[in-house]
Short mmCIF file of C-alpha atoms in Angstrom, two decimals:
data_model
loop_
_atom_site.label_atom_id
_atom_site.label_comp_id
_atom_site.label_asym_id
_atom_site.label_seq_id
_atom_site.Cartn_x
_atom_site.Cartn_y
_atom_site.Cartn_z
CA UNK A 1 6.93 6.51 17.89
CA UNK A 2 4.68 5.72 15.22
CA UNK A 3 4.18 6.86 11.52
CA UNK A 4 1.18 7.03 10.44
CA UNK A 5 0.51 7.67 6.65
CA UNK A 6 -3.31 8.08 5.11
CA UNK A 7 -4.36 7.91 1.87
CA UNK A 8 -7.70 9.63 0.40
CA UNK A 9 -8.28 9.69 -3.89
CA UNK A 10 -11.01 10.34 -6.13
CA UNK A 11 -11.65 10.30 -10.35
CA UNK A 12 -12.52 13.03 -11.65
CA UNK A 13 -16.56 12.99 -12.03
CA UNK A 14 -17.83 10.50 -14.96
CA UNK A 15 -14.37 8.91 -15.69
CA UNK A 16 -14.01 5.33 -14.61
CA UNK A 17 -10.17 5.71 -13.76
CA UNK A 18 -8.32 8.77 -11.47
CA UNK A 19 -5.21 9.63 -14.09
CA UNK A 20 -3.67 10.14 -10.53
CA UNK A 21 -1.31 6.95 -9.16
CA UNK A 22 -0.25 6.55 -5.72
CA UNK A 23 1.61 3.46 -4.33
CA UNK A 24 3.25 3.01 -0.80
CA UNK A 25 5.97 0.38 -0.90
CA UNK A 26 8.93 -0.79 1.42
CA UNK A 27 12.35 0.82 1.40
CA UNK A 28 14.51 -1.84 1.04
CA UNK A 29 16.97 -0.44 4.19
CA UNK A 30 13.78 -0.18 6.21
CA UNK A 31 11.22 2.28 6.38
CA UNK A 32 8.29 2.81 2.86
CA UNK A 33 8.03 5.51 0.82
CA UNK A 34 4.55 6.88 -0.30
CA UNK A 35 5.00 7.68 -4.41
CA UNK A 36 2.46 9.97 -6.40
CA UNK A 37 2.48 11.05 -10.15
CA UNK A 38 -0.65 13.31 -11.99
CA UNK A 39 -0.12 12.75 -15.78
CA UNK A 40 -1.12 15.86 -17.45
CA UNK A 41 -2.81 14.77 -20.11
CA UNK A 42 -6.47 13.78 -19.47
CA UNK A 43 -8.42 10.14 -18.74
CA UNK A 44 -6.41 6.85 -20.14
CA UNK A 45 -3.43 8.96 -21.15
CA UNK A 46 -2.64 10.31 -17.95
CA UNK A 47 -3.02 6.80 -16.17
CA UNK A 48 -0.72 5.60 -18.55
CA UNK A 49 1.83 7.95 -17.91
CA UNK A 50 1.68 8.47 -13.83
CA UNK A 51 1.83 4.59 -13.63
CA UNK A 52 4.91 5.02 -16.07
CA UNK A 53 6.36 7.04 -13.52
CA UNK A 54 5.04 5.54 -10.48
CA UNK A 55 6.50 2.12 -11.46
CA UNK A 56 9.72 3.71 -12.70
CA UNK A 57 10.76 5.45 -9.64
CA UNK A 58 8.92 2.39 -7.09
CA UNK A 59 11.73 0.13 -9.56
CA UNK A 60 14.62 2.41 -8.39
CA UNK A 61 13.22 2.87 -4.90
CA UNK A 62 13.46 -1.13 -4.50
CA UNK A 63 17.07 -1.27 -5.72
CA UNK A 64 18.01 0.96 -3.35
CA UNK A 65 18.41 4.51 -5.59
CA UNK A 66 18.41 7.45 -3.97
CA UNK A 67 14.66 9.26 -4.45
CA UNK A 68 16.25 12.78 -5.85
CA UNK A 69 18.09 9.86 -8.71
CA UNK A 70 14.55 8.42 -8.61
CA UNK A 71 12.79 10.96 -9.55
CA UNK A 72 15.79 12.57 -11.87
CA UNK A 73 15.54 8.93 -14.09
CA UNK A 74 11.90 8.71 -14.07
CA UNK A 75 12.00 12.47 -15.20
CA UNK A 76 14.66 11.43 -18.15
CA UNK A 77 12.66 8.64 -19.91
CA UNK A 78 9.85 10.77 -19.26
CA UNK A 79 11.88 13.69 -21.38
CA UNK A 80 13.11 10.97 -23.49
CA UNK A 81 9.56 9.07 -24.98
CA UNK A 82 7.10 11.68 -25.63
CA UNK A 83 10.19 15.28 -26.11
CA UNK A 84 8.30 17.42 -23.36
CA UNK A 85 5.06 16.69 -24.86
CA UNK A 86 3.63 14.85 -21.75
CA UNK A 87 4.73 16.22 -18.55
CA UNK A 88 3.80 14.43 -15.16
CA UNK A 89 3.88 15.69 -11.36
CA UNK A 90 5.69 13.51 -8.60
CA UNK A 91 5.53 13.83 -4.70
CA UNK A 92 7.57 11.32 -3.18
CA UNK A 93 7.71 11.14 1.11
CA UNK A 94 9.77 8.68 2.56
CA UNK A 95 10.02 7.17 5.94
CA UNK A 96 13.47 6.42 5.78
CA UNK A 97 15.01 4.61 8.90
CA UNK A 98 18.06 3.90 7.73
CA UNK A 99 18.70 8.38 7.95
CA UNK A 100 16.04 8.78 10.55
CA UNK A 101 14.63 11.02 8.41
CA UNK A 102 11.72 11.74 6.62
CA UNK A 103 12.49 12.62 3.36
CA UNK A 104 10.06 14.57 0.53
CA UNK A 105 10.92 15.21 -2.82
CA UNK A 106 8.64 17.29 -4.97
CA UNK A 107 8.07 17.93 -8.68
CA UNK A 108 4.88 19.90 -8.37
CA UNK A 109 3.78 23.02 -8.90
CA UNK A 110 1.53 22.43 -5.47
CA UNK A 111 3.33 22.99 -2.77
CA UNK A 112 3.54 20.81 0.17
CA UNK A 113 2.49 22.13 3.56
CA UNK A 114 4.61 20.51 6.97
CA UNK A 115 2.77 21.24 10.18
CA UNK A 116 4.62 20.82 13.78
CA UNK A 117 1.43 21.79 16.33
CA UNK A 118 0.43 25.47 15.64
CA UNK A 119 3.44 26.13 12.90
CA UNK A 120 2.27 25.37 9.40
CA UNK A 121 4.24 26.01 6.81
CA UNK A 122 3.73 26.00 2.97
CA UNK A 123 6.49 24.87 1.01
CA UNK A 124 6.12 26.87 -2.28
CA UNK A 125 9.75 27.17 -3.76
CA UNK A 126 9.59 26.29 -7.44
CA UNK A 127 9.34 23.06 -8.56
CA UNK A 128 8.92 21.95 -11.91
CA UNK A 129 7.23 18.62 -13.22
CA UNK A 130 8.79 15.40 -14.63
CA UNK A 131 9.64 15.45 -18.25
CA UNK A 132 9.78 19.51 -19.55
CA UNK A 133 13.25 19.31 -20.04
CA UNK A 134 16.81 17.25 -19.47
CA UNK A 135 17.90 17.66 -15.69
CA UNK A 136 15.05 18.57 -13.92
CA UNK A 137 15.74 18.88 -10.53
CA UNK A 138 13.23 17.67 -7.68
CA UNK A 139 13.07 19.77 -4.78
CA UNK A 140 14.14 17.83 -1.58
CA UNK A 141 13.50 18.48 1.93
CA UNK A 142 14.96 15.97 5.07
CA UNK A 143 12.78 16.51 7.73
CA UNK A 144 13.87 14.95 11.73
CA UNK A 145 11.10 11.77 12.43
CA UNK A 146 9.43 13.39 15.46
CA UNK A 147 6.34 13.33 17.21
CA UNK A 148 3.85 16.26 16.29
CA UNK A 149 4.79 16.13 12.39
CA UNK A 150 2.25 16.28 10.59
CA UNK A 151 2.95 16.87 6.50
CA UNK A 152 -0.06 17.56 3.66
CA UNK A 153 0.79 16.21 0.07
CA UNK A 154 -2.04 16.75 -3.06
CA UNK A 155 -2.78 16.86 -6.85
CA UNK A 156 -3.90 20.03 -8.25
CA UNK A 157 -7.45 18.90 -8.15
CA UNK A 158 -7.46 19.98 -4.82
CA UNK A 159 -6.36 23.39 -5.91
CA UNK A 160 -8.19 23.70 -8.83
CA UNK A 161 -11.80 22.19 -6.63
CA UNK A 162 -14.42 25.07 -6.87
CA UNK A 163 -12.28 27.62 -9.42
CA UNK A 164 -14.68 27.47 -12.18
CA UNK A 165 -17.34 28.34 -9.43
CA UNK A 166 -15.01 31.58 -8.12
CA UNK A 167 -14.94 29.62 -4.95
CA UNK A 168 -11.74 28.36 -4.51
CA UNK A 169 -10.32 26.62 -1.36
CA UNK A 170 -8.39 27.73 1.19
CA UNK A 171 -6.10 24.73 1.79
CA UNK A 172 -4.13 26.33 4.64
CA UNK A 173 -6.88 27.38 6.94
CA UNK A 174 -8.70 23.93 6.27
CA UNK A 175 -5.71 22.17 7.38
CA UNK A 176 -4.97 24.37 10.31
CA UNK A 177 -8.89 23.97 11.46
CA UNK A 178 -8.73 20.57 11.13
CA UNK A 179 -5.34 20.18 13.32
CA UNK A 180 -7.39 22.68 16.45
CA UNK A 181 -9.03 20.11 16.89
CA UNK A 182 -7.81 17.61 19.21
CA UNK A 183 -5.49 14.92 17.69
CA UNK A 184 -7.64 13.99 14.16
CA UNK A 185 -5.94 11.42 12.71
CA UNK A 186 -4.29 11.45 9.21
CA UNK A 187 -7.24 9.46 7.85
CA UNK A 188 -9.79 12.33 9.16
CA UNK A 189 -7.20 14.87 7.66
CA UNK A 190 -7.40 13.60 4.60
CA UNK A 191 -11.00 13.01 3.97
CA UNK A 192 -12.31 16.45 5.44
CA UNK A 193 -9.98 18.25 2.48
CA UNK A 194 -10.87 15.85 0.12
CA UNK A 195 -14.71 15.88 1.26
CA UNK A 196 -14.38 19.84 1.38
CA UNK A 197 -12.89 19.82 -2.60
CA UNK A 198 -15.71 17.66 -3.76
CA UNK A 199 -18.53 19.56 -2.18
CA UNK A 200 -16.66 22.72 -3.73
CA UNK A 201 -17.08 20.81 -6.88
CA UNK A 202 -20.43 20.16 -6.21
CA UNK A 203 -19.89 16.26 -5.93
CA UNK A 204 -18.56 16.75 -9.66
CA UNK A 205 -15.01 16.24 -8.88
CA UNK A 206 -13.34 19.05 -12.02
CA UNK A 207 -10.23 16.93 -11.89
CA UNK A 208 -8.63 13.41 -10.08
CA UNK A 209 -7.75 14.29 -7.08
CA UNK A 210 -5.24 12.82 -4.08
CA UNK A 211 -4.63 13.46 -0.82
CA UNK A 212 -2.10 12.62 1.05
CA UNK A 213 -0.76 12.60 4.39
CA UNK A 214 1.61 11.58 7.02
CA UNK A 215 1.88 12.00 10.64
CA UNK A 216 4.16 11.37 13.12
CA UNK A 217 2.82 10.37 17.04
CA UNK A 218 4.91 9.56 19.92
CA UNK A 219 2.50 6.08 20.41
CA UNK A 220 3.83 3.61 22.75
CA UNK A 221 2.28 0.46 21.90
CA UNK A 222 2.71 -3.10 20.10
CA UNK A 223 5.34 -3.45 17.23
CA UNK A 224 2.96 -4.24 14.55
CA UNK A 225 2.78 -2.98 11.10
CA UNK A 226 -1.25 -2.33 10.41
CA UNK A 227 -1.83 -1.58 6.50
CA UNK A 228 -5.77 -0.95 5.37
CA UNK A 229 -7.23 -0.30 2.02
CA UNK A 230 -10.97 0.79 0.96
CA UNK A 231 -11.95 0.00 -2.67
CA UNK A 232 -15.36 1.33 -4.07
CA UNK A 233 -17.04 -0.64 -6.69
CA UNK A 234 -19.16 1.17 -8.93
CA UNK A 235 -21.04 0.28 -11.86
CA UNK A 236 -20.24 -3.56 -11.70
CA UNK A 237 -22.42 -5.89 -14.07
CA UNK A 238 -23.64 -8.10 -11.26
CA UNK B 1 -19.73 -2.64 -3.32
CA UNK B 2 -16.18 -2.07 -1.70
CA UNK B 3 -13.44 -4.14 -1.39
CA UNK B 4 -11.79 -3.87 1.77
CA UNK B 5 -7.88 -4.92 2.68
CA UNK B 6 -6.29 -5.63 5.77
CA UNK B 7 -2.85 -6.07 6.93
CA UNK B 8 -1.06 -6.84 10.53
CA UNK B 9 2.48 -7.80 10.41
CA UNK B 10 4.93 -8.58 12.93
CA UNK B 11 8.72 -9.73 12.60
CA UNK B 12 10.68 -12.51 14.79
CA UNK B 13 11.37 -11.44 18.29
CA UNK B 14 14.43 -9.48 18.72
CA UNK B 15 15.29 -9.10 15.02
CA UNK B 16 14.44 -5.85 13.65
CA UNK B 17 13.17 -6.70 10.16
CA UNK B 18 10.94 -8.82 9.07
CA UNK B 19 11.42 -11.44 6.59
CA UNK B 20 8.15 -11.62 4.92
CA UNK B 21 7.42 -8.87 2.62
CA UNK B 22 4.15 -7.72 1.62
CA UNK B 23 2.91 -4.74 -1.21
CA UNK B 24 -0.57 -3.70 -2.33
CA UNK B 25 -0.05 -2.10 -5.90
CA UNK B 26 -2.45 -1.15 -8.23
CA UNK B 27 -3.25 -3.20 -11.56
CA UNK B 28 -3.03 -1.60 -14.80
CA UNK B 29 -6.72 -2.73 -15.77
CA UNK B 30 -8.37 -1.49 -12.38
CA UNK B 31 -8.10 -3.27 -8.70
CA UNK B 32 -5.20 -4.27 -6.77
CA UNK B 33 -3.48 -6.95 -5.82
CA UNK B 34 -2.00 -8.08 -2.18
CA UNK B 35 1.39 -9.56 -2.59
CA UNK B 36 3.24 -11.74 0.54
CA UNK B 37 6.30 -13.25 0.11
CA UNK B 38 7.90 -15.63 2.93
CA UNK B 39 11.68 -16.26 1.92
CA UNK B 40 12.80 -19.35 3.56
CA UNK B 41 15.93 -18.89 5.06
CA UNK B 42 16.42 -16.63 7.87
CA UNK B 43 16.99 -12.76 9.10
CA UNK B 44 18.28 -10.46 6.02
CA UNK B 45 18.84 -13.34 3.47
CA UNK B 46 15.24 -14.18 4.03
CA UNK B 47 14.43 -10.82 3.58
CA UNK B 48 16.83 -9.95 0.14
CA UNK B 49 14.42 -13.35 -0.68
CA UNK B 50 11.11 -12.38 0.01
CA UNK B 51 12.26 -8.70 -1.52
CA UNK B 52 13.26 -10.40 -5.12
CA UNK B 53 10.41 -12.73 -5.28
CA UNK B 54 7.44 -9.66 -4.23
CA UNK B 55 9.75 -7.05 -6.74
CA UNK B 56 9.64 -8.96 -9.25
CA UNK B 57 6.02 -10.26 -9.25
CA UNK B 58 4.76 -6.25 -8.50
CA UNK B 59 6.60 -5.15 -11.96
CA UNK B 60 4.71 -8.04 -14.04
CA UNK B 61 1.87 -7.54 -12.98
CA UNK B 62 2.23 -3.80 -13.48
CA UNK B 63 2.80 -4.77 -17.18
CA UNK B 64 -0.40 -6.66 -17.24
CA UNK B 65 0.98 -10.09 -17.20
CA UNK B 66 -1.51 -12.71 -15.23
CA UNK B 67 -1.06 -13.61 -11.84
CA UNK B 68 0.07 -17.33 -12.67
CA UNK B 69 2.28 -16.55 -14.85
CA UNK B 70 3.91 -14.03 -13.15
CA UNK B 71 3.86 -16.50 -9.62
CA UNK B 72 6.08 -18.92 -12.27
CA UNK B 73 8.31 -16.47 -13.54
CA UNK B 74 9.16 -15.61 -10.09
CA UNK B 75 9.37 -19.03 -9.43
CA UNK B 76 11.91 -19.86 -12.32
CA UNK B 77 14.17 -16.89 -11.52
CA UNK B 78 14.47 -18.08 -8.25
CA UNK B 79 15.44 -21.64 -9.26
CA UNK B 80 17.84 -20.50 -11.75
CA UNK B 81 19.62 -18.20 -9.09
CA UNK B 82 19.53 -20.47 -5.75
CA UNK B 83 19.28 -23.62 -7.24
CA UNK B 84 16.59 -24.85 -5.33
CA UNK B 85 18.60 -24.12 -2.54
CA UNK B 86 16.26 -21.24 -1.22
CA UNK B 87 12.90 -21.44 -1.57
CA UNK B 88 9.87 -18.96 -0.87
CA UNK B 89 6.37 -19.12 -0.67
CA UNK B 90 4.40 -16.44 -2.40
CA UNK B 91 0.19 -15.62 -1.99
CA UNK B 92 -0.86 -12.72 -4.63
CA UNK B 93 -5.15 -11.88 -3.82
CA UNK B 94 -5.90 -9.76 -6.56
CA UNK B 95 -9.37 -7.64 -7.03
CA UNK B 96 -9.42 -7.26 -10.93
CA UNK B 97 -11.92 -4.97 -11.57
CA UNK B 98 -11.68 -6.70 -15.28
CA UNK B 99 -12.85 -9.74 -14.90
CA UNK B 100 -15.43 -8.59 -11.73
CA UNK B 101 -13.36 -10.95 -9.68
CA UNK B 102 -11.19 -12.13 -6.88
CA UNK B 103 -7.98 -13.84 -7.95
CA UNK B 104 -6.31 -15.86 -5.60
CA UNK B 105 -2.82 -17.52 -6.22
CA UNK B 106 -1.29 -19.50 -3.95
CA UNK B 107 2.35 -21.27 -3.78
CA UNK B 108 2.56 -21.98 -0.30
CA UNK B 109 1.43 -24.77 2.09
CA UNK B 110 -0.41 -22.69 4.31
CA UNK B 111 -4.07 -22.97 3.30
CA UNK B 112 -6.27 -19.85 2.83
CA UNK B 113 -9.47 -19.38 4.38
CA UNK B 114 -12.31 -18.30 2.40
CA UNK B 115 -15.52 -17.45 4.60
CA UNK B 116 -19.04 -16.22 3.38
CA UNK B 117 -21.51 -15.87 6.28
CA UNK B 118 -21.21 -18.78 8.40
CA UNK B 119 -19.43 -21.32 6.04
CA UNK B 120 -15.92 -21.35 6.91
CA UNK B 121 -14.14 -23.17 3.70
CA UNK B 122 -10.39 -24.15 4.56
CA UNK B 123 -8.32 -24.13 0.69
CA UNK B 124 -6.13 -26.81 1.60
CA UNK B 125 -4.82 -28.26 -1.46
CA UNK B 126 -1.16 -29.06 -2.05
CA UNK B 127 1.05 -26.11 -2.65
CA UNK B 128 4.59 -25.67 -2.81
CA UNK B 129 6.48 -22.96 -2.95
CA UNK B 130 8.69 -20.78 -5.59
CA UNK B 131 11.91 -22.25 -6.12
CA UNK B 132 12.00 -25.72 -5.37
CA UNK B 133 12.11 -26.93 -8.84
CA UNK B 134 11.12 -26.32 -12.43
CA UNK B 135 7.76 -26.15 -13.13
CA UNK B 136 6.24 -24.78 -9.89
CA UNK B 137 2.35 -24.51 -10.62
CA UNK B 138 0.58 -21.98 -8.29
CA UNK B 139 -2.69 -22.61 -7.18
CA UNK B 140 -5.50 -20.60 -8.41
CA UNK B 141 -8.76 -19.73 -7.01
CA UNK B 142 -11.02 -17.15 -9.05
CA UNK B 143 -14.44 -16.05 -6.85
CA UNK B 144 -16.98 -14.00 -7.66
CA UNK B 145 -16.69 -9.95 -5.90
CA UNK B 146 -19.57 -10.57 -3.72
CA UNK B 147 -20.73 -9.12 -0.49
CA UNK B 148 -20.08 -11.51 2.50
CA UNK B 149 -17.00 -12.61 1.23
CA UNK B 150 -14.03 -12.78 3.80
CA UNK B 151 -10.51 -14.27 2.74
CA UNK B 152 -7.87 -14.91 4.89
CA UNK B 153 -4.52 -15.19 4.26
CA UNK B 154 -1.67 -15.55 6.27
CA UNK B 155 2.44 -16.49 6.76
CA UNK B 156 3.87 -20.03 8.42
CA UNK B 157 4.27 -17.69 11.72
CA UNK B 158 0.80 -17.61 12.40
CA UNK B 159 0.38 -21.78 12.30
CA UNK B 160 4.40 -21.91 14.46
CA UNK B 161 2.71 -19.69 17.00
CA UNK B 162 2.60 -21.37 20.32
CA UNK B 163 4.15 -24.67 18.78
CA UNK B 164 7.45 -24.94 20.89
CA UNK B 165 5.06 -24.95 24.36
CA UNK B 166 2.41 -27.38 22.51
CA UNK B 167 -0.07 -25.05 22.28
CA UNK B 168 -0.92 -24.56 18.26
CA UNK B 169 -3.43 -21.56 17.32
CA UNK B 170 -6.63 -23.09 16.06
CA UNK B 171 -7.10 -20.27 13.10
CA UNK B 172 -10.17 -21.81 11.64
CA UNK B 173 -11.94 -21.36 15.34
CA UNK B 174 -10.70 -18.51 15.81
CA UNK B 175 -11.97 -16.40 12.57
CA UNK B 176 -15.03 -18.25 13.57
CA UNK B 177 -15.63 -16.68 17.24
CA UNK B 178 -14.57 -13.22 14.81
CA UNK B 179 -16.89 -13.39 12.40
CA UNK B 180 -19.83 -14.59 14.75
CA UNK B 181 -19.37 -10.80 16.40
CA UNK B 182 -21.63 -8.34 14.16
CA UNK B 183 -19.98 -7.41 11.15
CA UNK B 184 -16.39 -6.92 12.43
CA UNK B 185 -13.98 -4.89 10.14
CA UNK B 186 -10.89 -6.52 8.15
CA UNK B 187 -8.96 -4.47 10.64
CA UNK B 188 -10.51 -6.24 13.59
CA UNK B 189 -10.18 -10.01 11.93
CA UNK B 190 -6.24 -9.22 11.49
CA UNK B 191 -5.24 -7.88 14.55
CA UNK B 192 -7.31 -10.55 16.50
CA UNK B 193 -5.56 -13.65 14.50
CA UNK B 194 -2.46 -11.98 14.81
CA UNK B 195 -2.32 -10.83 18.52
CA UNK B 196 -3.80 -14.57 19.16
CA UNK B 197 -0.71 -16.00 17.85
CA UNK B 198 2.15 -13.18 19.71
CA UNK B 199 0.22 -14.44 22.93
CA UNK B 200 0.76 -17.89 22.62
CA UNK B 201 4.07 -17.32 21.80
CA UNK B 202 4.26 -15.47 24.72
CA UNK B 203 4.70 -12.22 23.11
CA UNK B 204 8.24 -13.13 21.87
CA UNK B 205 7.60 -14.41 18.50
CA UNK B 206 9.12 -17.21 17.34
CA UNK B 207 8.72 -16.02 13.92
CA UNK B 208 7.43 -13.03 11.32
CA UNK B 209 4.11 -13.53 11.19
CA UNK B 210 1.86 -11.49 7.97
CA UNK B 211 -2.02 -11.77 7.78
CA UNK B 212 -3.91 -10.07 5.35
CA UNK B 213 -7.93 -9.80 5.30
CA UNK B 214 -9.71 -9.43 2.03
CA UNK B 215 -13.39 -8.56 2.70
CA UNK B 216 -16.41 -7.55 0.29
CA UNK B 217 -19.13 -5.38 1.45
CA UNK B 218 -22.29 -4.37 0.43
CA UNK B 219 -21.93 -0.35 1.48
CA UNK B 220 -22.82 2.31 -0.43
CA UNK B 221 -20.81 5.16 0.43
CA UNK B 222 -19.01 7.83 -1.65
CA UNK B 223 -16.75 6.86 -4.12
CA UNK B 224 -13.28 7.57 -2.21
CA UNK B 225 -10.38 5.25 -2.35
CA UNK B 226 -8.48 5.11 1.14
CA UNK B 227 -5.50 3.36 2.22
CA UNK B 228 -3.85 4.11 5.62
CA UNK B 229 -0.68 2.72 6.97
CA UNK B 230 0.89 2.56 10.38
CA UNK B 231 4.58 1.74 10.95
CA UNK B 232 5.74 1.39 14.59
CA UNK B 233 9.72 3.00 15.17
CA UNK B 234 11.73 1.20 17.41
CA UNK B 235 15.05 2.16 18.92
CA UNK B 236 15.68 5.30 17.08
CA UNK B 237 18.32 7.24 18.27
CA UNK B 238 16.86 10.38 19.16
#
């Protein structure tokens, strides 16, 4: 088997910096975990406080924490520095091979959707953000590793793409177009909702958005770990 | 412009982990950075190694500290904890959108390649790796973000490969029958030098073997960030 995890994130039109952060490291009993915070305040702020988080919970991650504790902690100081002021969304999905398992935890108002062929599903119990209160809870779901998995993590910019317009987007049926077709990669996944949010937006992006997904294929081929990473420079002085 | 990264990574035959470590994170002022660690002692201490020395690098820089200083500080930890008795090499590449450029540190005495068109330029200057004393400099390289720039950087694996039957990997020739094909991706540059080097060692390698591909292009595309990451499963029960 194979797990196959894409990545696809934009700024918000005419800011420099997505307040979105998203970083994939290695579990330290095998496997990575994909980690994603939205700071809701707006432009610098927000960075400042999703890379808070990120870092926090990537911190625990490394040492071996538990992500529900992860998240729990990172939702504490959160709570702690700015009194429910500043909240902040967090997605974590880990690949964890030490359980076998995959293993999402979610404190976001979007739901998450997990597809296995023609079943998609939309997780939508409540979930609440990091930092409105003392013990938040994250809302944790162990999913088998098995071929045909396919699960769809985002930012509210995705939900909120085309609103002020009256044209919102119908994440579901985009995803489950996108899966008729025959195998798409997580990669092509990824950028047709993101590409389909932006043109609702009228390549004005209302809000950072991210995209994320991760797939599970029953691949036999080598043993190596492949990792790639596109970077757009705008705007540089040279 | 975009900055493109590529990893392949393979561990030791027969051991199910590899010892290097490698993590892409985000800096706090705009880019990334590529981190590779190569602890130098074997299986799962080389790994706990490589893990300590990449951690704690990834959380300074998060903070904004430089990459020297945080290659030292990971340098002087190590020394105060192992005594010079365990060692590890350590390669950060870092795009920092602040200064427009690509910063390359380097404590380990595999060279880097840096290639623009067809000038092939071999960075061979004496390095040595975290831990061995006090006082470890790293080895900086700062270059300009410019299209047509290819960096490789790679793990002692890659140079061992083929070795024990007397048949070393020439790397330099090799990225230069790659990059004499038209325009071949990061992707394509990695998994060439890599499955080069499992061949000669007769696809049992003799050890982990990391190579990462930093490449600038000129493309004007849309202004999506993408990252995708695929992570082979061995032996699972089920």
């Amino acid at each position: 088997m194979e797990v196959q995890i894409a990545v696809a994130k934009v700024s918000k039109y005419a800011t420099s910096e997505s307040g979105d952060t998203l970083e994939v490291v290695e579990r330290p009993n095998g496997g990575v975990s994909v980690v994603l915070a939205d700071g809701q305040t707006s432009g610098r702020g927000a960075k400042a406080v999703s890379q808070m988080v990120v870092r926090r919970v990537i911190g625990l991650l490394a040492e071996g924490v538990r992500d529900g504790a992860a998240a729990r902690a990172a939702s504490d100081a959160l709570f702690t520095e700015r009194q429910g002021k500043v909240i902040s969304t967090l997605n974590i999905a880990s690949v964890d091979l030490g359980s076998e398992t995959i293993v999402l935890t979610l404190n976001n108002p979007e739901p998450m959707f997990v597809c296995r062929g023609e079943e998609i599903d939309c997780l939508e119990e409540e979930s609440i953000p990091l930092g409105t209160s003392r013990n938040v809870r994250p809302l944790i779901t162990e999913l088998a590793i098995e071929p045909g998995l396919t699960i769809v993590i985002y930012t509210d910019g995705l939900t909120h793409a085309g609103k002020r317009r009256g044209l919102p987007m119908d994440i579901g049926a985009t995803i489950r177009s996108v899966l008729e077709d025959q195998d798409p990669s997580p990669q092509a996944l990824a950028d047709t909702l993101l590409a389909q949010a932006v043109s609702l937006d009228e390549n004005r992006p209302a809000d950072d958005i991210s995209v994320v997904i991760v797939k599970v294929i029953s691949r036999l081929g080598d043993n190596v770990r492949r990792m790639s990473v596109r970077l757009p420079i705008e705007g540089m002085g040279r």
